[in-house]
Amino acid sequence: MKCFIEICLLVYIYCALVTAKACTSGWFGSECQFKCHCSANGVCDANGRCPTKCDKGWFGLSCQYQDLASTATTITITPRHATFTWLRDNDESTCNEDKNLASIHLTWNTPFPFTWLRLKFNSQGLTGLFTITFKTKHSFTMSCNNEYYSTADNTTVDYKCDINEEINDLTLTGPGLKSICSFYISGGRNVALRQPAVQTTTLESSSATLAVDGLTECTYYLGSTSHTYTFADAYPSWTLNLNAPKAVNRFVIYNRADCCLIRLKNFILTSFDINNNTLWTYQDPSSEPLLVYTFTTIQSDPVFKIRIVPTNKLSEDSHYVLSLCEVIMYGDCVPGSWGLECNKTCPMECSGSCHQETGMCFKCLGCTVCPSGQWGPDCTDQCSTACYNRSCDRTTGLCDKGCQGFANAPYCNTTCPSGQWGPNCTNQCSEKCYNGSCDRTSGVCDKGCDGFTNPPFCNAACPSGQWGLNCIQQCSENCYNRSCKVTTGVCDQGCIGFTDPPFCNTVCPVGQWGPNCTKQCTINCYNESCDARTGQCDEGCPELTNLPNSDTECPRGQWGSNCTNQCSGNCYRRSCDRTTGLCDKGCNGFTDPPLCSAVCPSGQWGLNCINQCSIHCYHRSCDRTTGQCDKGCHGYLNPPYCNTACPSGYFGINCINQCSMNCYNGSCNRTSGVCDKGCSGFTDPPFCTTACRRGQWGPNCTNQCSKNCFNGLCDSTTGQCSQGCQGFTNPPSCDTACPSGQWGLNCITQCSIHCYNRSCDRTTGACDKGCNGFTDPPYCTTACPNGQWGLNCIDRCSINCNKRSCESTSGLCDKGCNGFADPPFCTMVCPSGQWGPNCSNQCSENCFNGSCDSTTGLCDKGCNGFINPPYCDTVADLKTADLKTTDCPAGFHGTNCSLQCSSNCNENVCNRFGLCISCKAGFAGLYCELVTDTDSGGYTFTSGVGVGIVVGAVAVVIVVAAVLCRRRKKQPKHQSHDESNHGTILQVYRSVNKLNVYSHLNEETTEPDEVEADLRKSHEL
């Protein structure tokens, strides 16, 4: 039974291993939802652990946390050092070696929500031996009070602080820094990666999940963006559901890069909790579309779902369209859970919260209750004087009861606006304070009194005739009874000898005097001139003395019986003859003195219409009596005076018109509106109505669009590439050249594989370093001729290749080898006895020792039984063969003359086949191998031997016949019988050449040549 259970267990384990989901390279996790971040593109294991270290910008046990310390704009170390690469090299074995290290200061251009940081030391027991200080985006300095720490191991300490702020400045100080090796600031994990996503409609295969696939090659045509259906979705949206609620603090959204960026401008992102309740909504405020949108949130509610909807569309779009390249959400597990999938619960002893990566409880440093007015880890910091009642939070130091003399609680680092004071600047300074200014904490007048005498309380009014700051100024003598307003000094009872109350700074016109110039000088005064204050004749009196009290003549401006008529308003200075009423000093706004009945022509005014209306008047029209512009100003601002020129960028009547955007720097003539400094993006100054020609931009279209712009097109005003780049990657500036192997519009096209090293011109795509396997650079459209390969086909295929054919790019033999055995490399010579394509043929058995040339198959070491090397296909004809040896010395024959002639040959002489020319006495046969009976002239052998020889010969002949028959059946029809069997016959002949002599011992007329001839004859039959 036990054995059975063990077998079942093994089967279960095997099945589990077989069915376990295997992630593609670079991913891990139960659903392959986590991306590896290993250095040198290393591949992590199933738990995300890297073989060496995390890639730069990432840290953690599985390298899943973004390191914001690596993104710092500046890093300053005190004392200053030339280099400090050990701090940011992601190598925890490199550490600080300067024992004088006192502080590390980092700054960022973009604020971010602080969560926690990790410090790596090269020794133990350093917890609490340093201080963390922040500056928020409001420039408020904070300490990390109530520091919570967790130790992942003896030399790794993680810290978090009780703050919920966005920071852009961080400083570490303290003796613990002397042993620091690495420093990381958590930017959270990408909790959106490969989470379930849906959208209302889908265009082709551009599904919602493409926006969370971890790829940021943001081109729709490369299949890397989500896309709703263009013509059938009136209200498109994209929704992401997380596997569990997350604490999210940063969003990064990649727009598609190839076109249509404006569709995502001003998008709306809404977050929801697990019950589908709306948490918060964010709308992009950008004035221009962006490639990458980044924003943060310090909301504490866990996010379970987000939804994105567009608010912009192209002019040609009939519906809104939503296309997203990648949505990244940086965050972590909510309090109480931990682990990569946030599916683990914190231990009970952790009070509901633990380290999200390790599950270990955080411990608190300096968590004590401070006395009123104090705060910090040891309550040694004093609450700011800006805090109301000097009260602040014991952990953060923020003013918890508001500000005193400051406006932005709880930071209280912005002073009260002028004129406000007290708690949160809610009180208004007294109007008795000079310039409305008072002390922002007490409210007393800090710059003196306005119309009052006892600063700073200012509760006693100015004495009569005095005014202003602490009543030190005297009312003007132009004021009637020298009475003025105590705060402004303007005359509050009118003027004396002046006409413009309450300012009283315009002297009475000639002939007027008294309060507000309401009285007329007597006509008895010389030149009708009198003192403006007293009315006395200041130039004397003709024929009378001691006037102005004479009342025998009409007052100025009156005439007729009892002076009851008023002089016409058409008269200059309203002066007329006391008797006739005719204008005696000319007309005012009329042209025909003394009647003054004809109105001034348009554009004229004043005494007898001799003055021209100002050119500043619109249509040069003005009031005919005062000369003030009655229809507004032309190129000026303040009608009716029109003495202030239009501000830059404005023109026309009262400057209400804006200069055309076609004008350079928005500047135009303030009267006509024509562009006086040239055009911007237009060619015909000063009218600027003709747009720049294709490829031109700037002032009067004098600039040429950059050659880096696609099709040479750019924005006619800014010069930026409006349709993308040609050979460059970063529209619209287009100042970064294409990476190697890419070309064309925004470098989205790959160089042809026909280009050598896949290198091409980044603008045309032409192969700039030649062709690979093609012959016509730079186009590379014509393949290499047979037998050539490589750069511009200049290399020849190896002679080892079959038919000298090879692959045009690599040179490898594509049709096998010729005389070599290892295609496609063809470097191993055929084994002995083999030849031809891939050594698939066997050398002919006609070759000596079965040896032949590995490429041609010709016998390279001579023939075996044949006479015409290297072909070895002709049998020796013993009747016509040269019986003399001409090549070898006497006594030798065969290949290389290595064989000795038979010792029975006469004089040891034989031909090249070893046949004796003649035999010594007592011997006979082809090789003189037979002993003769010299007495009888016959051969001597026993009858038993003769019978045996005959029987043996018959047996051999039978075997030969059988072999020939079988070969005849197997040979191809086109192969001659003689070709296939002549070698065999010759071998058989050689096998029985000695026997056939014995078979003819009793036939006296038969010679050896006749024996061979008979054998050949039988072969031919």
PDB file of C-alpha atoms in Angstrom, residues 708-911:
ATOM      1  CA  ASN A 708      15.708  66.279 -40.944  1.00  0.00           C
ATOM      2  CA  CYS A 709      11.965  66.936 -41.488  1.00  0.00           C
ATOM      3  CA  PHE A 710       9.929  64.328 -43.378  1.00  0.00           C
ATOM      4  CA  ASN A 711       9.309  65.497 -46.947  1.00  0.00           C
ATOM      5  CA  GLY A 712      11.087  68.733 -45.927  1.00  0.00           C
ATOM      6  CA  LEU A 713       7.879  69.967 -44.256  1.00  0.00           C
ATOM      7  CA  CYS A 714       7.764  71.982 -41.030  1.00  0.00           C
ATOM      8  CA  ASP A 715       5.511  74.339 -39.110  1.00  0.00           C
ATOM      9  CA  SER A 716       5.724  77.678 -40.909  1.00  0.00           C
ATOM     10  CA  THR A 717       5.887  79.576 -37.613  1.00  0.00           C
ATOM     11  CA  THR A 718       8.064  77.475 -35.299  1.00  0.00           C
ATOM     12  CA  GLY A 719      10.090  75.493 -37.841  1.00  0.00           C
ATOM     13  CA  GLN A 720       9.344  72.260 -36.005  1.00  0.00           C
ATOM     14  CA  CYS A 721       8.843  69.185 -38.175  1.00  0.00           C
ATOM     15  CA  SER A 722       5.070  68.956 -38.569  1.00  0.00           C
ATOM     16  CA  GLN A 723       4.842  65.608 -40.358  1.00  0.00           C
ATOM     17  CA  GLY A 724       7.562  63.765 -38.515  1.00  0.00           C
ATOM     18  CA  CYS A 725      11.274  63.243 -39.062  1.00  0.00           C
ATOM     19  CA  GLN A 726      13.266  61.910 -42.017  1.00  0.00           C
ATOM     20  CA  GLY A 727      16.114  59.841 -40.655  1.00  0.00           C
ATOM     21  CA  PHE A 728      15.608  61.111 -37.122  1.00  0.00           C
ATOM     22  CA  THR A 729      13.598  59.774 -34.171  1.00  0.00           C
ATOM     23  CA  ASN A 730      12.193  62.542 -31.982  1.00  0.00           C
ATOM     24  CA  PRO A 731       9.508  64.627 -33.685  1.00  0.00           C
ATOM     25  CA  PRO A 732       8.963  67.522 -33.823  1.00  0.00           C
ATOM     26  CA  SER A 733      12.530  68.614 -33.003  1.00  0.00           C
ATOM     27  CA  CYS A 734      14.108  65.755 -35.041  1.00  0.00           C
ATOM     28  CA  ASP A 735      17.619  66.170 -33.664  1.00  0.00           C
ATOM     29  CA  THR A 736      18.377  62.551 -32.760  1.00  0.00           C
ATOM     30  CA  ALA A 737      19.617  60.403 -35.653  1.00  0.00           C
ATOM     31  CA  CYS A 738      18.077  57.001 -36.378  1.00  0.00           C
ATOM     32  CA  PRO A 739      19.592  54.052 -34.533  1.00  0.00           C
ATOM     33  CA  SER A 740      21.684  51.733 -36.675  1.00  0.00           C
ATOM     34  CA  GLY A 741      19.487  49.561 -38.893  1.00  0.00           C
ATOM     35  CA  GLN A 742      16.533  52.000 -39.083  1.00  0.00           C
ATOM     36  CA  TRP A 743      15.555  54.771 -41.530  1.00  0.00           C
ATOM     37  CA  GLY A 744      12.775  56.900 -42.905  1.00  0.00           C
ATOM     38  CA  LEU A 745       9.805  58.556 -41.199  1.00  0.00           C
ATOM     39  CA  ASN A 746      10.599  58.722 -37.478  1.00  0.00           C
ATOM     40  CA  CYS A 747      13.005  55.806 -38.079  1.00  0.00           C
ATOM     41  CA  ILE A 748      10.139  53.296 -38.061  1.00  0.00           C
ATOM     42  CA  THR A 749      11.406  51.425 -41.136  1.00  0.00           C
ATOM     43  CA  GLN A 750      14.011  48.681 -40.829  1.00  0.00           C
ATOM     44  CA  CYS A 751      16.958  48.596 -43.231  1.00  0.00           C
ATOM     45  CA  SER A 752      16.666  45.834 -45.845  1.00  0.00           C
ATOM     46  CA  ILE A 753      18.126  42.463 -44.971  1.00  0.00           C
ATOM     47  CA  HIS A 754      19.871  42.779 -48.346  1.00  0.00           C
ATOM     48  CA  CYS A 755      22.062  45.567 -46.899  1.00  0.00           C
ATOM     49  CA  TYR A 756      25.479  44.583 -45.635  1.00  0.00           C
ATOM     50  CA  ASN A 757      25.422  44.450 -41.819  1.00  0.00           C
ATOM     51  CA  ARG A 758      21.828  45.713 -42.259  1.00  0.00           C
ATOM     52  CA  SER A 759      23.213  49.238 -42.623  1.00  0.00           C
ATOM     53  CA  CYS A 760      21.470  51.838 -44.777  1.00  0.00           C
ATOM     54  CA  ASP A 761      21.167  55.584 -45.355  1.00  0.00           C
ATOM     55  CA  ARG A 762      18.823  56.851 -42.654  1.00  0.00           C
ATOM     56  CA  THR A 763      16.896  59.100 -45.075  1.00  0.00           C
ATOM     57  CA  THR A 764      16.662  57.054 -48.301  1.00  0.00           C
ATOM     58  CA  GLY A 765      17.057  53.521 -46.964  1.00  0.00           C
ATOM     59  CA  ALA A 766      19.690  52.840 -49.645  1.00  0.00           C
ATOM     60  CA  CYS A 767      22.386  50.383 -48.552  1.00  0.00           C
ATOM     61  CA  ASP A 768      25.322  52.653 -47.665  1.00  0.00           C
ATOM     62  CA  LYS A 769      27.843  49.924 -46.904  1.00  0.00           C
ATOM     63  CA  GLY A 770      27.079  47.668 -49.828  1.00  0.00           C
ATOM     64  CA  CYS A 771      24.879  44.605 -50.350  1.00  0.00           C
ATOM     65  CA  ASN A 772      24.794  41.272 -48.602  1.00  0.00           C
ATOM     66  CA  GLY A 773      24.116  38.587 -51.184  1.00  0.00           C
ATOM     67  CA  PHE A 774      23.141  41.104 -53.867  1.00  0.00           C
ATOM     68  CA  THR A 775      25.156  42.827 -56.584  1.00  0.00           C
ATOM     69  CA  ASP A 776      23.836  46.341 -57.257  1.00  0.00           C
ATOM     70  CA  PRO A 777      24.572  48.713 -54.369  1.00  0.00           C
ATOM     71  CA  PRO A 778      22.991  50.816 -53.066  1.00  0.00           C
ATOM     72  CA  TYR A 779      19.703  49.270 -54.252  1.00  0.00           C
ATOM     73  CA  CYS A 780      20.637  45.615 -53.707  1.00  0.00           C
ATOM     74  CA  THR A 781      17.767  44.177 -55.723  1.00  0.00           C
ATOM     75  CA  THR A 782      19.726  41.788 -57.961  1.00  0.00           C
ATOM     76  CA  ALA A 783      20.704  38.507 -56.341  1.00  0.00           C
ATOM     77  CA  CYS A 784      24.255  37.204 -56.643  1.00  0.00           C
ATOM     78  CA  PRO A 785      25.038  35.158 -59.778  1.00  0.00           C
ATOM     79  CA  ASN A 786      25.417  31.443 -59.185  1.00  0.00           C
ATOM     80  CA  GLY A 787      28.745  30.747 -57.511  1.00  0.00           C
ATOM     81  CA  GLN A 788      29.135  34.184 -55.850  1.00  0.00           C
ATOM     82  CA  TRP A 789      28.180  35.494 -52.399  1.00  0.00           C
ATOM     83  CA  GLY A 790      28.830  38.096 -49.662  1.00  0.00           C
ATOM     84  CA  LEU A 791      29.485  41.848 -49.837  1.00  0.00           C
ATOM     85  CA  ASN A 792      28.377  42.940 -53.325  1.00  0.00           C
ATOM     86  CA  CYS A 793      28.862  39.264 -54.419  1.00  0.00           C
ATOM     87  CA  ILE A 794      32.636  39.705 -54.595  1.00  0.00           C
ATOM     88  CA  ASP A 795      33.333  36.361 -52.902  1.00  0.00           C
ATOM     89  CA  ARG A 796      33.415  33.059 -54.849  1.00  0.00           C
ATOM     90  CA  CYS A 797      31.667  29.992 -53.534  1.00  0.00           C
ATOM     91  CA  SER A 798      34.071  27.344 -52.273  1.00  0.00           C
ATOM     92  CA  ILE A 799      35.222  24.700 -54.733  1.00  0.00           C
ATOM     93  CA  ASN A 800      34.195  22.257 -52.024  1.00  0.00           C
ATOM     94  CA  CYS A 801      30.529  23.135 -52.750  1.00  0.00           C
ATOM     95  CA  ASN A 802      28.579  20.857 -55.084  1.00  0.00           C
ATOM     96  CA  LYS A 803      28.319  22.567 -58.474  1.00  0.00           C
ATOM     97  CA  ARG A 804      30.129  25.403 -56.710  1.00  0.00           C
ATOM     98  CA  SER A 805      26.754  26.603 -55.408  1.00  0.00           C
ATOM     99  CA  CYS A 806      26.405  28.411 -52.054  1.00  0.00           C
ATOM    100  CA  GLU A 807      24.003  30.593 -50.030  1.00  0.00           C
ATOM    101  CA  SER A 808      24.441  34.205 -51.208  1.00  0.00           C
ATOM    102  CA  THR A 809      24.738  35.791 -47.747  1.00  0.00           C
ATOM    103  CA  SER A 810      26.657  33.262 -45.645  1.00  0.00           C
ATOM    104  CA  GLY A 811      28.666  31.443 -48.329  1.00  0.00           C
ATOM    105  CA  LEU A 812      27.542  28.069 -46.935  1.00  0.00           C
ATOM    106  CA  CYS A 813      27.119  25.277 -49.517  1.00  0.00           C
ATOM    107  CA  ASP A 814      23.361  25.162 -50.206  1.00  0.00           C
ATOM    108  CA  LYS A 815      23.400  22.144 -52.571  1.00  0.00           C
ATOM    109  CA  GLY A 816      25.746  20.005 -50.570  1.00  0.00           C
ATOM    110  CA  CYS A 817      29.476  19.288 -50.879  1.00  0.00           C
ATOM    111  CA  ASN A 818      31.602  17.963 -53.699  1.00  0.00           C
ATOM    112  CA  GLY A 819      34.236  15.663 -52.313  1.00  0.00           C
ATOM    113  CA  PHE A 820      33.519  16.672 -48.768  1.00  0.00           C
ATOM    114  CA  ALA A 821      31.294  15.107 -46.143  1.00  0.00           C
ATOM    115  CA  ASP A 822      29.845  17.843 -43.847  1.00  0.00           C
ATOM    116  CA  PRO A 823      27.329  20.111 -45.624  1.00  0.00           C
ATOM    117  CA  PRO A 824      26.866  23.037 -45.503  1.00  0.00           C
ATOM    118  CA  PHE A 825      30.409  23.717 -44.229  1.00  0.00           C
ATOM    119  CA  CYS A 826      32.194  21.139 -46.487  1.00  0.00           C
ATOM    120  CA  THR A 827      35.495  21.144 -44.627  1.00  0.00           C
ATOM    121  CA  MET A 828      35.843  17.388 -44.041  1.00  0.00           C
ATOM    122  CA  VAL A 829      37.372  15.425 -46.964  1.00  0.00           C
ATOM    123  CA  CYS A 830      35.557  12.245 -48.037  1.00  0.00           C
ATOM    124  CA  PRO A 831      36.637   9.078 -46.234  1.00  0.00           C
ATOM    125  CA  SER A 832      38.828   6.743 -48.295  1.00  0.00           C
ATOM    126  CA  GLY A 833      36.766   4.881 -50.913  1.00  0.00           C
ATOM    127  CA  GLN A 834      34.029   7.573 -51.217  1.00  0.00           C
ATOM    128  CA  TRP A 835      33.527  10.495 -53.597  1.00  0.00           C
ATOM    129  CA  GLY A 836      31.007  12.873 -55.133  1.00  0.00           C
ATOM    130  CA  PRO A 837      28.141  14.962 -53.605  1.00  0.00           C
ATOM    131  CA  ASN A 838      28.417  14.685 -49.811  1.00  0.00           C
ATOM    132  CA  CYS A 839      30.671  11.593 -50.375  1.00  0.00           C
ATOM    133  CA  SER A 840      27.586   9.555 -51.263  1.00  0.00           C
ATOM    134  CA  ASN A 841      29.292   7.533 -54.047  1.00  0.00           C
ATOM    135  CA  GLN A 842      31.636   4.564 -53.567  1.00  0.00           C
ATOM    136  CA  CYS A 843      34.890   4.428 -55.544  1.00  0.00           C
ATOM    137  CA  SER A 844      34.844   1.847 -58.346  1.00  0.00           C
ATOM    138  CA  GLU A 845      36.098  -1.603 -57.441  1.00  0.00           C
ATOM    139  CA  ASN A 846      38.228  -1.238 -60.576  1.00  0.00           C
ATOM    140  CA  CYS A 847      40.387   1.295 -58.686  1.00  0.00           C
ATOM    141  CA  PHE A 848      43.526   0.040 -57.058  1.00  0.00           C
ATOM    142  CA  ASN A 849      42.911  -0.424 -53.319  1.00  0.00           C
ATOM    143  CA  GLY A 850      39.439   1.070 -53.917  1.00  0.00           C
ATOM    144  CA  SER A 851      40.976   4.578 -53.976  1.00  0.00           C
ATOM    145  CA  CYS A 852      39.688   7.419 -56.175  1.00  0.00           C
ATOM    146  CA  ASP A 853      39.609  11.218 -56.462  1.00  0.00           C
ATOM    147  CA  SER A 854      36.986  12.555 -53.981  1.00  0.00           C
ATOM    148  CA  THR A 855      35.469  14.959 -56.521  1.00  0.00           C
ATOM    149  CA  THR A 856      35.689  13.159 -59.914  1.00  0.00           C
ATOM    150  CA  GLY A 857      35.669   9.528 -58.783  1.00  0.00           C
ATOM    151  CA  LEU A 858      38.624   8.799 -61.097  1.00  0.00           C
ATOM    152  CA  CYS A 859      41.097   6.212 -59.806  1.00  0.00           C
ATOM    153  CA  ASP A 860      43.928   8.278 -58.345  1.00  0.00           C
ATOM    154  CA  LYS A 861      46.223   5.352 -57.427  1.00  0.00           C
ATOM    155  CA  GLY A 862      45.843   3.222 -60.553  1.00  0.00           C
ATOM    156  CA  CYS A 863      43.557   0.390 -61.622  1.00  0.00           C
ATOM    157  CA  ASN A 864      42.822  -2.991 -60.197  1.00  0.00           C
ATOM    158  CA  GLY A 865      42.706  -5.380 -63.162  1.00  0.00           C
ATOM    159  CA  PHE A 866      42.232  -2.647 -65.767  1.00  0.00           C
ATOM    160  CA  ILE A 867      44.748  -0.980 -67.979  1.00  0.00           C
ATOM    161  CA  ASN A 868      43.672   2.676 -68.541  1.00  0.00           C
ATOM    162  CA  PRO A 869      44.015   4.726 -65.349  1.00  0.00           C
ATOM    163  CA  PRO A 870      42.440   6.879 -64.130  1.00  0.00           C
ATOM    164  CA  TYR A 871      39.310   5.580 -65.889  1.00  0.00           C
ATOM    165  CA  CYS A 872      40.066   1.842 -65.391  1.00  0.00           C
ATOM    166  CA  ASP A 873      37.296   0.690 -67.677  1.00  0.00           C
ATOM    167  CA  THR A 874      39.322  -1.352 -70.281  1.00  0.00           C
ATOM    168  CA  VAL A 875      40.320  -5.003 -69.730  1.00  0.00           C
ATOM    169  CA  ALA A 876      43.800  -6.035 -70.843  1.00  0.00           C
ATOM    170  CA  ASP A 877      43.855  -7.889 -74.163  1.00  0.00           C
ATOM    171  CA  LEU A 878      46.468 -10.557 -73.588  1.00  0.00           C
ATOM    172  CA  LYS A 879      46.851 -11.217 -77.268  1.00  0.00           C
ATOM    173  CA  THR A 880      47.729  -7.658 -78.153  1.00  0.00           C
ATOM    174  CA  ALA A 881      49.220  -6.624 -74.847  1.00  0.00           C
ATOM    175  CA  ASP A 882      52.744  -5.460 -74.888  1.00  0.00           C
ATOM    176  CA  LEU A 883      54.590  -8.436 -73.544  1.00  0.00           C
ATOM    177  CA  LYS A 884      57.685  -6.496 -72.946  1.00  0.00           C
ATOM    178  CA  THR A 885      58.293  -4.345 -69.991  1.00  0.00           C
ATOM    179  CA  THR A 886      59.465  -0.903 -70.921  1.00  0.00           C
ATOM    180  CA  ASP A 887      58.797   0.953 -67.684  1.00  0.00           C
ATOM    181  CA  CYS A 888      60.253  -1.271 -64.981  1.00  0.00           C
ATOM    182  CA  PRO A 889      63.785  -2.649 -64.583  1.00  0.00           C
ATOM    183  CA  ALA A 890      64.345  -6.270 -65.465  1.00  0.00           C
ATOM    184  CA  GLY A 891      62.807  -8.585 -62.902  1.00  0.00           C
ATOM    185  CA  PHE A 892      60.032  -6.142 -61.794  1.00  0.00           C
ATOM    186  CA  HIS A 893      56.504  -5.219 -62.841  1.00  0.00           C
ATOM    187  CA  GLY A 894      53.258  -3.696 -61.545  1.00  0.00           C
ATOM    188  CA  THR A 895      52.380  -0.317 -59.953  1.00  0.00           C
ATOM    189  CA  ASN A 896      55.522   1.572 -59.053  1.00  0.00           C
ATOM    190  CA  CYS A 897      57.446  -1.603 -60.217  1.00  0.00           C
ATOM    191  CA  SER A 898      57.007  -2.930 -56.724  1.00  0.00           C
ATOM    192  CA  LEU A 899      56.356  -6.581 -57.764  1.00  0.00           C
ATOM    193  CA  GLN A 900      59.039  -9.133 -58.733  1.00  0.00           C
ATOM    194  CA  CYS A 901      58.700 -11.313 -61.799  1.00  0.00           C
ATOM    195  CA  SER A 902      58.476 -15.061 -61.159  1.00  0.00           C
ATOM    196  CA  SER A 903      61.876 -16.641 -60.588  1.00  0.00           C
ATOM    197  CA  ASN A 904      60.828 -19.290 -63.146  1.00  0.00           C
ATOM    198  CA  CYS A 905      60.689 -16.648 -65.907  1.00  0.00           C
ATOM    199  CA  ASN A 906      63.564 -16.949 -68.317  1.00  0.00           C
ATOM    200  CA  GLU A 907      66.126 -14.326 -67.326  1.00  0.00           C
ATOM    201  CA  ASN A 908      63.555 -13.117 -64.778  1.00  0.00           C
ATOM    202  CA  VAL A 909      61.844 -11.061 -67.527  1.00  0.00           C
ATOM    203  CA  CYS A 910      58.043 -10.514 -67.550  1.00  0.00           C
ATOM    204  CA  ASN A 911      55.637  -7.961 -68.988  1.00  0.00           C
TER     205      ASN A 911
END
